[in-house]
CSV table of C-alpha atoms and ligand atoms in Angstrom, one decimal:
chain,number,residue,atom,x,y,z
A,1,MET,CA,105.9,72.1,266.2
A,2,TYR,CA,104.9,71.8,262.6
A,3,ASN,CA,101.8,69.9,261.8
A,4,THR,CA,102.0,66.2,261.8
A,5,THR,CA,99.8,63.2,262.1
A,6,TYR,CA,100.0,60.4,264.7
A,7,TYR,CA,99.5,56.7,263.9
A,8,ALA,CA,99.8,53.8,266.4
A,9,ALA,CA,101.3,50.9,264.4
A,10,THR,CA,99.6,47.5,265.0
A,11,SER,CA,102.3,45.2,263.6
A,12,LEU,CA,105.8,45.4,262.3
A,13,ALA,CA,104.5,44.9,258.8
A,14,ASP,CA,101.9,47.7,259.3
A,15,ALA,CA,104.6,50.1,260.5
A,16,ALA,CA,106.8,49.2,257.5
A,17,ALA,CA,103.9,49.7,255.1
A,18,LYS,CA,103.0,53.1,256.6
A,19,ILE,CA,106.5,54.4,256.2
A,20,ALA,CA,106.8,53.0,252.7
A,21,ALA,CA,103.7,55.0,251.8
A,22,ASP,CA,105.0,58.2,253.2
A,23,GLY,CA,108.7,59.1,252.7
A,24,ASP,CA,108.5,61.9,255.2
A,25,ALA,CA,107.1,59.8,258.0
A,26,LYS,CA,109.2,58.8,261.0
A,27,PHE,CA,109.0,56.2,263.7
A,28,LEU,CA,108.2,57.3,267.2
A,29,SER,CA,109.2,55.5,270.5
A,30,GLY,CA,109.5,57.5,273.6
A,31,GLY,CA,109.7,60.9,271.8
A,32,GLN,CA,112.3,62.1,274.3
A,33,THR,CA,114.5,63.1,271.4
A,34,LEU,CA,112.2,63.2,268.4
A,35,LEU,CA,109.4,65.3,270.0
A,36,ALA,CA,111.9,67.6,271.6
A,37,THR,CA,113.5,68.1,268.2
A,38,MET,CA,110.2,68.7,266.6
A,39,LYS,CA,109.3,71.3,269.2
A,40,GLN,CA,112.4,73.2,268.1
A,41,ARG,CA,111.2,72.9,264.5
A,42,LEU,CA,114.5,71.0,263.7
A,43,ALA,CA,112.4,68.1,262.3
A,44,ALA,CA,109.1,68.0,260.5
A,45,PRO,CA,108.0,64.5,259.9
A,46,THR,CA,104.6,64.3,258.1
A,47,MET,CA,103.6,61.3,260.2
A,48,LEU,CA,104.7,59.8,263.5
A,49,ILE,CA,104.4,56.0,263.5
A,50,ASP,CA,104.2,54.9,267.2
A,51,LEU,CA,106.1,51.6,267.6
A,52,THR,CA,105.7,51.3,271.4
A,53,LYS,CA,102.5,49.3,271.2
A,54,LEU,CA,104.1,46.4,269.2
A,55,PRO,CA,104.4,43.2,271.3
A,56,GLU,CA,107.6,42.2,269.3
A,57,LEU,CA,109.4,45.2,270.8
A,58,LYS,CA,108.7,44.2,274.4
A,59,GLY,CA,110.1,41.9,277.0
A,60,ILE,CA,113.3,41.2,278.9
A,61,SER,CA,114.8,37.7,279.1
A,62,VAL,CA,118.0,35.7,279.6
A,63,GLU,CA,118.7,33.4,276.6
A,64,GLY,CA,121.9,31.3,277.2
A,65,ASP,CA,124.8,33.6,277.8
A,66,ARG,CA,122.8,36.7,276.6
A,67,LEU,CA,120.4,39.2,277.9
A,68,VAL,CA,117.7,40.1,275.4
A,69,ILE,CA,115.8,43.4,275.7
A,70,GLY,CA,112.9,44.6,273.5
A,71,ALA,CA,113.5,47.9,271.7
A,72,ALA,CA,110.5,49.6,273.2
A,73,THR,CA,111.7,48.9,276.8
A,74,LYS,CA,111.9,52.1,278.7
A,75,HIS,CA,115.1,53.3,280.5
A,76,ALA,CA,113.3,53.2,283.9
A,77,GLN,CA,112.4,49.5,283.2
A,78,VAL,CA,116.0,48.6,282.4
A,79,ALA,CA,117.1,50.4,285.5
A,80,SER,CA,114.8,48.6,287.9
A,81,ASP,CA,114.2,45.1,286.2
A,82,ALA,CA,115.3,42.2,288.4
A,83,THR,CA,116.4,40.2,285.4
A,84,VAL,CA,118.6,43.0,284.1
A,85,LYS,CA,120.0,43.6,287.6
A,86,GLY,CA,120.8,40.0,288.0
A,87,ALA,CA,122.4,39.4,284.6
A,88,ILE,CA,124.2,42.7,283.9
A,89,PRO,CA,124.0,45.1,286.9
A,90,SER,CA,126.2,47.6,285.1
A,91,LEU,CA,123.6,47.9,282.4
A,92,ALA,CA,120.8,48.6,284.9
A,93,GLY,CA,123.1,51.1,286.5
A,94,LEU,CA,123.8,52.8,283.1
A,95,ALA,CA,120.1,53.1,282.4
A,96,ALA,CA,119.6,54.8,285.8
A,97,THR,CA,122.0,57.6,284.8
A,98,ILE,CA,120.1,58.5,281.6
A,99,GLY,CA,118.6,62.0,281.8
A,100,ASP,CA,116.2,62.3,284.7
A,101,PRO,CA,113.3,60.1,286.1
A,102,ALA,CA,110.7,61.6,283.8
A,103,VAL,CA,112.8,61.1,280.7
A,104,ARG,CA,113.5,57.5,281.8
A,105,ASN,CA,109.7,56.9,282.1
A,106,MET,CA,109.3,57.6,278.4
A,107,GLY,CA,112.6,57.1,276.6
A,108,THR,CA,113.4,53.7,275.1
A,109,MET,CA,116.5,51.6,274.3
A,110,GLY,CA,115.6,51.3,270.6
A,111,GLY,CA,115.1,55.0,270.3
A,112,SER,CA,118.4,55.8,271.9
A,113,LEU,CA,120.3,53.3,269.7
A,114,ALA,CA,118.6,54.4,266.5
A,115,ASN,CA,119.3,58.0,267.3
A,116,ASN,CA,123.0,57.4,268.1
A,117,ASP,CA,123.7,60.7,269.7
A,118,PRO,CA,127.5,61.0,270.2
A,119,ALA,CA,126.9,61.4,273.9
A,120,ALA,CA,124.2,58.7,274.4
A,121,ASP,CA,124.9,56.0,277.0
A,122,TYR,CA,123.5,52.8,275.5
A,123,PRO,CA,125.8,52.8,272.5
A,124,ALA,CA,128.8,52.3,274.9
A,125,ALA,CA,127.1,49.3,276.5
A,126,ALA,CA,126.2,47.8,273.1
A,127,MET,CA,129.8,48.1,271.9
A,128,ALA,CA,131.4,46.8,275.1
A,129,LEU,CA,128.9,43.8,275.5
A,130,ASP,CA,129.2,42.6,271.9
A,131,ALA,CA,125.5,43.4,271.4
A,132,ILE,CA,123.5,42.1,268.5
A,133,ILE,CA,120.8,44.4,267.3
A,134,THR,CA,117.9,42.6,265.6
A,135,THR,CA,115.8,44.7,263.2
A,136,SER,CA,112.8,44.1,261.0
A,137,LYS,CA,115.3,43.3,258.2
A,138,GLY,CA,118.2,41.4,259.8
A,139,GLU,CA,120.9,41.5,262.5
A,140,TYR,CA,123.9,43.7,263.2
A,141,LYS,CA,126.9,43.5,265.4
A,142,ALA,CA,127.2,46.7,267.4
A,143,THR,CA,130.5,47.4,265.7
A,144,ASP,CA,128.8,47.4,262.3
A,145,PHE,CA,125.7,49.2,263.5
A,146,PHE,CA,127.1,52.7,264.6
A,147,THR,CA,128.4,54.3,261.5
A,148,GLY,CA,129.0,57.9,262.6
A,149,ILE,CA,127.5,60.8,264.7
A,150,PHE,CA,123.7,60.3,264.5
A,151,GLU,CA,124.3,57.7,261.8
A,152,THR,CA,123.5,54.0,261.9
A,153,ALA,CA,123.3,51.1,259.5
A,154,LEU,CA,119.5,51.3,259.6
A,155,ASP,CA,117.4,52.0,256.5
A,156,GLU,CA,114.7,54.7,256.7
A,157,ASP,CA,112.1,51.9,257.0
A,158,GLU,CA,114.0,49.6,259.2
A,159,ILE,CA,112.8,49.0,262.8
A,160,ILE,CA,115.0,47.9,265.8
A,161,VAL,CA,113.1,45.0,267.4
A,162,LYS,CA,115.4,43.8,270.2
A,163,ILE,CA,118.9,44.0,271.5
A,164,SER,CA,121.0,41.1,272.9
A,165,TYR,CA,123.9,41.7,275.1
A,166,GLU,CA,126.5,39.2,276.1
A,167,ILE,CA,126.4,38.6,279.9
A,168,PRO,CA,130.0,39.7,280.8
A,169,LYS,CA,132.3,38.1,283.3
A,170,LYS,CA,132.7,41.5,284.7
A,171,ALA,CA,131.8,45.1,283.7
A,172,ALA,CA,131.4,48.7,284.9
A,173,TYR,CA,130.4,52.0,283.5
A,174,GLU,CA,131.9,55.3,284.5
A,175,LYS,CA,129.9,58.4,283.4
A,176,PHE,CA,131.4,61.9,283.5
A,177,ARG,CA,128.6,64.3,282.9
A,178,ASN,CA,128.5,67.7,281.3
A,179,PRO,CA,127.3,69.6,284.4
A,180,ALA,CA,124.7,71.6,282.4
A,181,SER,CA,123.1,69.1,280.0
A,182,ARG,CA,123.9,66.0,282.2
A,183,TYR,CA,124.7,64.1,279.0
A,184,SER,CA,128.2,62.4,278.9
A,185,LEU,CA,131.1,64.5,278.3
A,186,CYS,CA,133.1,61.3,278.3
A,187,SER,CA,132.0,57.9,279.6
A,188,VAL,CA,133.6,54.5,279.4
A,189,PHE,CA,132.1,51.1,279.6
A,190,ALA,CA,134.7,48.4,280.5
A,191,ALA,CA,133.8,44.7,280.2
A,192,GLU,CA,135.3,41.3,279.9
A,193,VAL,CA,133.3,39.1,277.5
A,194,SER,CA,134.1,35.8,275.8
A,195,GLY,CA,135.9,37.5,273.0
A,196,GLY,CA,138.2,39.3,275.5
A,197,PRO,CA,138.4,42.7,277.2
A,198,ARG,CA,136.3,45.6,275.8
A,199,ILE,CA,136.6,49.3,276.3
A,200,ALA,CA,134.0,51.5,274.7
A,201,VAL,CA,133.8,55.3,274.9
A,202,THR,CA,130.9,57.6,274.4
A,203,GLY,CA,130.6,61.4,274.5
A,204,SER,CA,134.1,62.1,273.2
A,205,GLY,CA,134.8,60.5,269.8
A,206,ASN,CA,134.5,62.8,266.8
A,207,GLU,CA,132.9,59.8,264.9
A,208,GLY,CA,130.6,58.8,267.9
A,209,VAL,CA,131.0,55.8,270.1
A,210,PHE,CA,134.2,53.9,269.7
A,211,ARG,CA,136.3,51.1,271.1
A,212,VAL,CA,140.0,51.4,272.1
A,213,PRO,CA,141.9,48.3,270.8
A,214,ALA,CA,145.2,49.4,272.5
A,215,MET,CA,143.5,49.4,275.9
A,216,GLU,CA,141.7,46.1,275.2
A,217,GLU,CA,145.0,44.5,274.1
A,218,ALA,CA,146.7,45.9,277.3
A,219,LEU,CA,144.0,44.3,279.5
A,220,THR,CA,144.6,40.9,278.0
A,221,ARG,CA,148.0,41.0,279.9
A,222,GLY,CA,146.3,41.8,283.2
A,223,TRP,CA,143.0,43.5,284.2
A,224,THR,CA,144.4,46.5,286.0
A,225,ALA,CA,143.7,50.2,285.9
A,226,ASP,CA,147.3,51.0,285.2
A,227,ALA,CA,147.1,48.9,282.0
A,228,VAL,CA,144.7,51.4,280.4
A,229,THR,CA,145.6,54.7,282.0
A,230,SER,CA,149.0,54.6,280.3
A,231,VAL,CA,147.5,54.3,276.8
A,232,LYS,CA,147.7,57.6,275.0
A,233,ILE,CA,144.6,58.7,273.0
A,234,ASP,CA,145.1,60.8,269.9
A,235,PRO,CA,143.3,64.2,270.4
A,236,GLU,CA,142.8,64.3,266.6
A,237,THR,CA,140.0,61.6,267.1
A,238,MET,CA,138.2,63.6,269.9
A,239,LEU,CA,135.3,66.0,269.7
A,240,SER,CA,136.1,69.6,270.7
A,241,ASP,CA,133.5,72.1,271.6
A,242,MET,CA,132.7,74.8,274.2
A,243,HIS,CA,132.3,72.0,276.9
A,244,GLY,CA,135.7,70.6,276.5
A,245,SER,CA,138.7,70.6,274.2
A,246,ALA,CA,140.0,67.6,272.3
A,247,GLU,CA,143.0,67.3,274.6
A,248,TYR,CA,140.9,67.4,277.7
A,249,ARG,CA,138.6,64.7,276.4
A,250,ALA,CA,141.6,62.5,275.3
A,251,HIS,CA,142.8,62.8,278.9
A,252,LEU,CA,139.4,61.9,280.3
A,253,VAL,CA,139.2,58.8,278.2
A,254,ALA,CA,142.3,57.3,280.0
A,255,VAL,CA,141.2,58.5,283.4
A,256,LEU,CA,137.7,57.1,283.1
A,257,ALA,CA,138.8,53.9,281.5
A,258,GLY,CA,141.1,53.4,284.6
A,259,ARG,CA,138.2,54.0,286.9
A,260,ALA,CA,135.8,51.7,285.0
A,261,VAL,CA,138.4,48.9,285.0
A,262,ALA,CA,139.0,49.3,288.7
A,263,LYS,CA,135.2,49.4,289.4
A,264,ALA,CA,134.7,46.2,287.4
A,265,GLY,CA,137.2,44.6,289.8
B,1,MET,CA,92.5,65.1,264.2
B,2,ALA,CA,93.0,62.6,267.1
B,3,ASP,CA,90.3,61.4,269.5
B,4,VAL,CA,91.9,61.4,272.9
B,5,LYS,CA,90.3,59.8,275.9
B,6,LEU,CA,91.9,60.3,279.3
B,7,THR,CA,91.0,60.0,282.9
B,8,VAL,CA,92.3,63.3,284.4
B,9,ASN,CA,92.3,63.5,288.2
B,10,GLY,CA,89.6,60.8,288.3
B,11,ARG,CA,87.4,62.6,285.7
B,12,LYS,CA,86.8,61.0,282.3
B,13,ILE,CA,87.7,63.4,279.4
B,14,ALA,CA,87.1,62.9,275.6
B,15,LYS,CA,88.6,65.5,273.3
B,16,THR,CA,89.2,65.7,269.6
B,17,VAL,CA,92.4,67.7,269.0
B,18,PRO,CA,95.0,68.2,266.3
B,19,ASP,CA,97.4,65.2,266.3
B,20,ARG,CA,100.4,67.3,267.3
B,21,THR,CA,98.7,68.5,270.5
B,22,LEU,CA,101.1,68.0,273.4
B,23,LEU,CA,99.6,66.6,276.6
B,24,VAL,CA,100.4,69.9,278.4
B,25,THR,CA,98.5,71.8,275.8
B,26,LEU,CA,95.5,69.6,276.2
B,27,LEU,CA,95.6,69.9,280.0
B,28,ARG,CA,96.0,73.7,280.0
B,29,ASP,CA,94.1,74.9,276.9
B,30,GLU,CA,91.4,72.3,276.5
B,31,ILE,CA,90.6,71.3,280.1
B,32,GLY,CA,91.7,74.5,281.8
B,33,LEU,CA,94.0,72.8,284.2
B,34,THR,CA,96.6,75.5,284.3
B,35,GLY,CA,98.5,74.3,287.3
B,36,THR,CA,100.8,72.3,285.0
B,37,HIS,CA,103.4,74.8,283.8
B,38,VAL,CA,105.6,75.2,280.8
B,39,GLY,CA,109.0,76.6,281.8
B,40,CYS,CA,111.2,75.7,278.8
B,41,ASP,CA,111.1,74.4,275.2
B,42,THR,CA,114.0,72.0,275.6
B,43,SER,CA,112.4,69.2,277.8
B,44,GLN,CA,114.8,70.1,280.6
B,45,CYS,CA,113.0,72.1,283.4
B,46,GLY,CA,110.3,69.7,284.7
B,47,ALA,CA,107.7,72.4,285.4
B,48,CYS,CA,105.3,70.3,283.3
B,49,THR,CA,105.7,67.1,285.3
B,50,VAL,CA,102.5,65.1,285.7
B,51,HIS,CA,101.8,61.4,286.4
B,52,ILE,CA,100.7,59.1,283.6
B,53,ASP,CA,99.5,55.7,284.9
B,54,GLY,CA,101.4,56.5,288.1
B,55,ASN,CA,104.7,57.6,286.7
B,56,ALA,CA,106.2,61.1,286.4
B,57,VAL,CA,106.5,62.3,282.9
B,58,LYS,CA,107.2,65.6,281.2
B,59,SER,CA,103.8,66.5,279.7
B,60,CYS,CA,105.5,68.9,277.2
B,61,THR,CA,107.3,66.0,275.5
B,62,VAL,CA,104.4,63.7,275.1
B,63,LEU,CA,101.6,63.9,272.5
B,64,ALA,CA,98.1,63.6,274.0
B,65,ALA,CA,97.3,61.0,271.3
B,66,GLN,CA,100.3,58.9,272.4
B,67,VAL,CA,98.8,58.3,275.9
B,68,SER,CA,95.1,58.1,275.0
B,69,GLY,CA,93.5,55.7,277.5
B,70,ALA,CA,95.8,56.6,280.3
B,71,GLU,CA,95.1,57.9,283.8
B,72,VAL,CA,96.7,61.3,284.3
B,73,VAL,CA,97.1,63.0,287.6
B,74,THR,CA,98.0,66.7,287.7
B,75,ILE,CA,98.8,69.1,290.7
B,76,GLU,CA,95.1,69.8,290.8
B,77,GLY,CA,94.4,66.2,291.6
B,78,LEU,CA,96.5,65.9,294.8
B,79,ALA,CA,94.5,67.7,297.4
B,80,LYS,CA,91.4,66.2,299.0
B,81,GLY,CA,89.0,69.1,299.1
B,82,ASP,CA,90.6,71.6,301.4
B,83,THR,CA,93.1,69.2,302.8
B,84,LEU,CA,96.5,69.6,301.0
B,85,HIS,CA,98.4,66.5,300.0
B,86,PRO,CA,101.3,65.9,302.5
B,87,MET,CA,103.8,66.9,299.7
B,88,GLN,CA,102.0,70.2,299.2
B,89,GLU,CA,101.7,70.8,303.0
B,90,ALA,CA,105.4,70.0,303.4
B,91,PHE,CA,106.4,72.6,300.6
B,92,ARG,CA,104.3,75.1,302.5
B,93,THR,CA,105.8,74.4,306.0
B,94,HIS,CA,109.4,74.1,304.8
B,95,HIS,CA,109.2,77.2,302.5
B,96,GLY,CA,109.9,74.9,299.4
B,97,LEU,CA,108.9,77.7,297.0
B,98,GLN,CA,109.5,81.3,296.3
B,99,CYS,CA,107.9,82.4,293.0
B,100,GLY,CA,106.1,79.1,292.7
B,101,PHE,CA,106.6,78.5,289.0
B,102,CYS,CA,108.4,75.3,289.3
B,103,THR,CA,106.4,74.1,292.3
B,104,PRO,CA,103.7,72.0,290.5
B,105,GLY,CA,106.4,70.0,288.8
B,106,MET,CA,108.5,69.7,291.9
B,107,ILE,CA,105.6,68.4,293.9
B,108,MET,CA,104.5,65.9,291.2
B,109,MET,CA,108.1,64.7,291.0
B,110,GLY,CA,108.4,64.7,294.7
B,111,VAL,CA,105.4,62.3,295.1
B,112,ASP,CA,106.9,60.1,292.4
B,113,ILE,CA,110.2,60.0,294.2
B,114,VAL,CA,108.6,59.0,297.4
B,115,ASN,CA,106.5,56.3,295.6
B,116,ARG,CA,109.6,54.8,294.0
B,117,HIS,CA,111.6,54.7,297.3
B,118,PRO,CA,109.4,52.8,299.9
B,119,GLU,CA,112.7,52.1,301.7
B,120,GLY,CA,113.0,55.8,302.7
B,121,LEU,CA,114.9,58.7,301.3
B,122,ASP,CA,118.2,60.4,302.2
B,123,GLU,CA,119.2,63.9,301.0
B,124,GLU,CA,121.6,62.6,298.4
B,125,THR,CA,118.9,60.5,296.7
B,126,ILE,CA,116.4,63.4,296.7
B,127,ARG,CA,119.0,65.7,295.1
B,128,LYS,CA,119.9,63.1,292.4
B,129,GLU,CA,116.2,62.3,291.7
B,130,LEU,CA,115.5,66.0,291.2
B,131,GLU,CA,117.9,66.2,288.3
B,132,GLY,CA,115.2,67.0,285.7
B,133,ASN,CA,113.4,69.7,287.8
B,134,ILE,CA,114.9,73.2,287.7
B,135,CYS,CA,114.2,76.0,290.1
B,136,ARG,CA,115.6,79.4,289.6
B,137,CYS,CA,114.6,80.8,293.0
B,138,THR,CA,115.1,78.6,296.0
B,139,GLY,CA,118.6,77.1,295.6
B,140,TYR,CA,116.8,73.7,296.1
B,141,HIS,CA,117.7,73.5,299.8
B,142,ASN,CA,114.1,73.8,301.1
B,143,ILE,CA,112.7,71.8,298.3
B,144,VAL,CA,114.9,68.8,299.3
B,145,LYS,CA,113.9,69.4,303.0
B,146,ALA,CA,110.2,69.4,302.1
B,147,ILE,CA,110.4,66.2,300.1
B,148,GLY,CA,112.2,64.5,302.9
B,149,ALA,CA,109.7,65.6,305.4
B,150,ALA,CA,106.8,64.6,303.2
B,151,ALA,CA,108.3,61.2,302.6
B,152,GLU,CA,108.2,60.6,306.4
B,153,GLU,CA,104.7,61.9,306.6
B,154,MET,CA,103.5,59.7,303.7
B,155,SER,CA,105.2,56.5,305.0
B,156,SER,CA,103.8,57.0,308.5
B,157,GLY,CA,100.4,56.5,306.9
B,158,THR,CA,98.7,59.1,309.1
B,159,THR,CA,97.7,61.0,306.0
B,160,GLN,CA,96.1,59.7,302.8
B,161,MET,CA,98.4,58.9,299.9
B,162,ALA,CA,98.2,60.5,296.4
B,163,ALA,CA,95.3,59.8,294.1
B,164,GLU,CA,97.0,56.9,292.4
C,301,FAD,C1,116.4,66.3,279.3
C,301,FAD,C2,116.9,65.1,278.5
C,301,FAD,C3,118.0,64.4,279.0
C,301,FAD,C4,118.6,63.3,278.3
C,301,FAD,N1,119.7,62.8,278.8
C,301,FAD,C5,120.2,61.7,278.2
C,301,FAD,C6,121.4,61.1,278.7
C,301,FAD,O1,122.0,61.5,279.7
C,301,FAD,N2,121.9,60.0,278.1
C,301,FAD,C7,121.3,59.4,276.9
C,301,FAD,O2,121.7,58.4,276.4
C,301,FAD,N3,120.2,60.0,276.5
C,301,FAD,C8,119.6,61.1,277.1
C,301,FAD,N4,118.5,61.7,276.6
C,301,FAD,C9,117.8,61.1,275.4
C,301,FAD,C10,116.9,60.0,275.8
C,301,FAD,O3,117.6,58.9,276.2
C,301,FAD,C11,116.0,59.5,274.6
C,301,FAD,O4,115.0,58.8,275.2
C,301,FAD,C12,116.6,58.7,273.6
C,301,FAD,O5,117.7,59.3,273.0
C,301,FAD,C13,115.6,58.4,272.4
C,301,FAD,O6,114.7,57.4,272.8
C,301,FAD,P1,113.2,57.6,272.5
C,301,FAD,O7,112.6,56.3,272.8
C,301,FAD,O8,112.7,58.8,273.3
C,301,FAD,O9,113.1,57.8,270.9
C,301,FAD,P2,112.4,58.9,270.0
C,301,FAD,O10,112.6,60.3,270.4
C,301,FAD,O11,110.9,58.5,269.9
C,301,FAD,O12,113.1,58.6,268.6
C,301,FAD,C14,114.5,58.9,268.4
C,301,FAD,C15,114.9,58.5,267.0
C,301,FAD,O13,114.9,57.1,266.8
C,301,FAD,C16,114.0,56.6,265.9
C,301,FAD,N5,113.4,55.4,266.4
C,301,FAD,C17,112.8,55.3,267.6
C,301,FAD,N6,112.6,54.0,267.9
C,301,FAD,C18,113.0,53.2,266.9
C,301,FAD,C19,113.1,51.8,266.5
C,301,FAD,N7,112.6,50.9,267.4
C,301,FAD,N8,113.7,51.4,265.4
C,301,FAD,C20,114.2,52.3,264.5
C,301,FAD,N9,114.2,53.7,264.8
C,301,FAD,C21,113.6,54.1,265.9
C,301,FAD,C22,113.0,57.7,265.6
C,301,FAD,O14,112.5,57.7,264.3
C,301,FAD,C23,113.9,59.0,265.9
C,301,FAD,O15,114.6,59.3,264.7
C,301,FAD,C24,117.9,62.8,277.2
C,301,FAD,C25,116.7,63.4,276.8
C,301,FAD,C26,116.2,64.5,277.4
C,301,FAD,C27,114.9,65.1,276.9
C,302,FES,S1,108.2,72.6,280.1
C,302,FES,FE1,108.4,70.4,280.1
C,302,FES,S2,110.5,70.2,280.7
C,302,FES,FE2,110.3,72.3,280.6
C,303,FES,S1,110.2,78.8,293.2
C,303,FES,FE1,110.6,80.1,291.5
C,303,FES,S2,111.4,78.7,290.1
C,303,FES,FE2,111.3,77.5,291.8
């Protein structure tokens, strides 16, 4: 790892001031992506500004028809928290599939969304549950937040504070792992929210997480697995790498969407 | 430089180290606790697993400065004098190791798994929970057996639990 300095931010304003003063600084949450990247010398921030001690980024609560989770909440907390399990069990279940127990004890929801790895799990939940992402500067709908692989609408000095998910009428997540990395090769979050059915896919899209309007449309005529498995996905929109071809992934989207819809019941 | 204060295996430690110092580096190079291993540089193998405030964490992917003030338990902190922790004893009786390189991480994760599952453990759960711990020797079978046996031993309460 290249040399760096560590700073524990004491307030949102303090964190913003620190990053404004040093253009090569970076925010640090659980470090399960950033420190791993720095160890490979693929990133060399001059300063790491730790956000996890900020009270604004903590807490889990139900507010009306929404579940609100602080950005510094660890995957392990989301997986085991009684409020999350009660409101959106599929979200708790998703968190329990991220990495392994030790990664889940450090990694955070805010870090995962800010990173927007094309195979990360939370982005699929955010898209399917009409999430609203509140930052130090404003609010984003999930559909406006994820702008491409490892790209988001965040400015360099913008901090994710909390994420609110609509509590769905029903929902389920189907994760198909790459057997080596254990990340998603293709995973589908299916949900029925007030705006209608939602199908969100991670791990497979060549522009990162995406929704499938044709499947959502088909589900408005009846919530059945058959409604989605018959929808053809264009391989041109799929990732292709040594782990799976675009055609294979396009096929997986339909199969997993069918399973997720059936699981949601 | 960062001033790092930790309680490691019950002992208070204060060290001034470069900010980029990983927890595992502090444990091994500064405090001489070399039982915690480094088996990869991709945060995947789990040989470096320790407990921070009672939770299993990969000490190769945490800055020492990040966890200043925390209680750390390493493999060296499990035994009570000459009496092995039930998890260590189970790895010995069930041949849960061959070369032993992954063992400290396996045992620390094993204790964490048992702590998180007071309802008891089946084989499937143990295998799933070991996702972040890689062993290139044993084929896992005896590791899974050892953790299952230790879980029973630990819950029967006949032997003392881990330091935390
Ligand atoms: C072995 C292993 C397996 C994994 N498997 C999976 C998996 O199956 N699925 C999955 O989804 N993920 C997986 N991950 C990634 C893991 O979920 C990370 O925790 C997550 O991607 C990043 O969260 P973090 O809190 O660790 O963020 P960090 O690593 O601290 O930060 C990541 C990025 O986000 C920025 N950032 C952090 N917090 C904020 C914030 N509040 N506001 C703005 N920017 C911020 C940082 O500057 C950095 O650029 C795995 C990681 C490892 C090491
Ligand atoms: S050394 Fe920490 S995960 Fe491999
Ligand atoms: S016993 Fe050799 S790596 Fe596990």
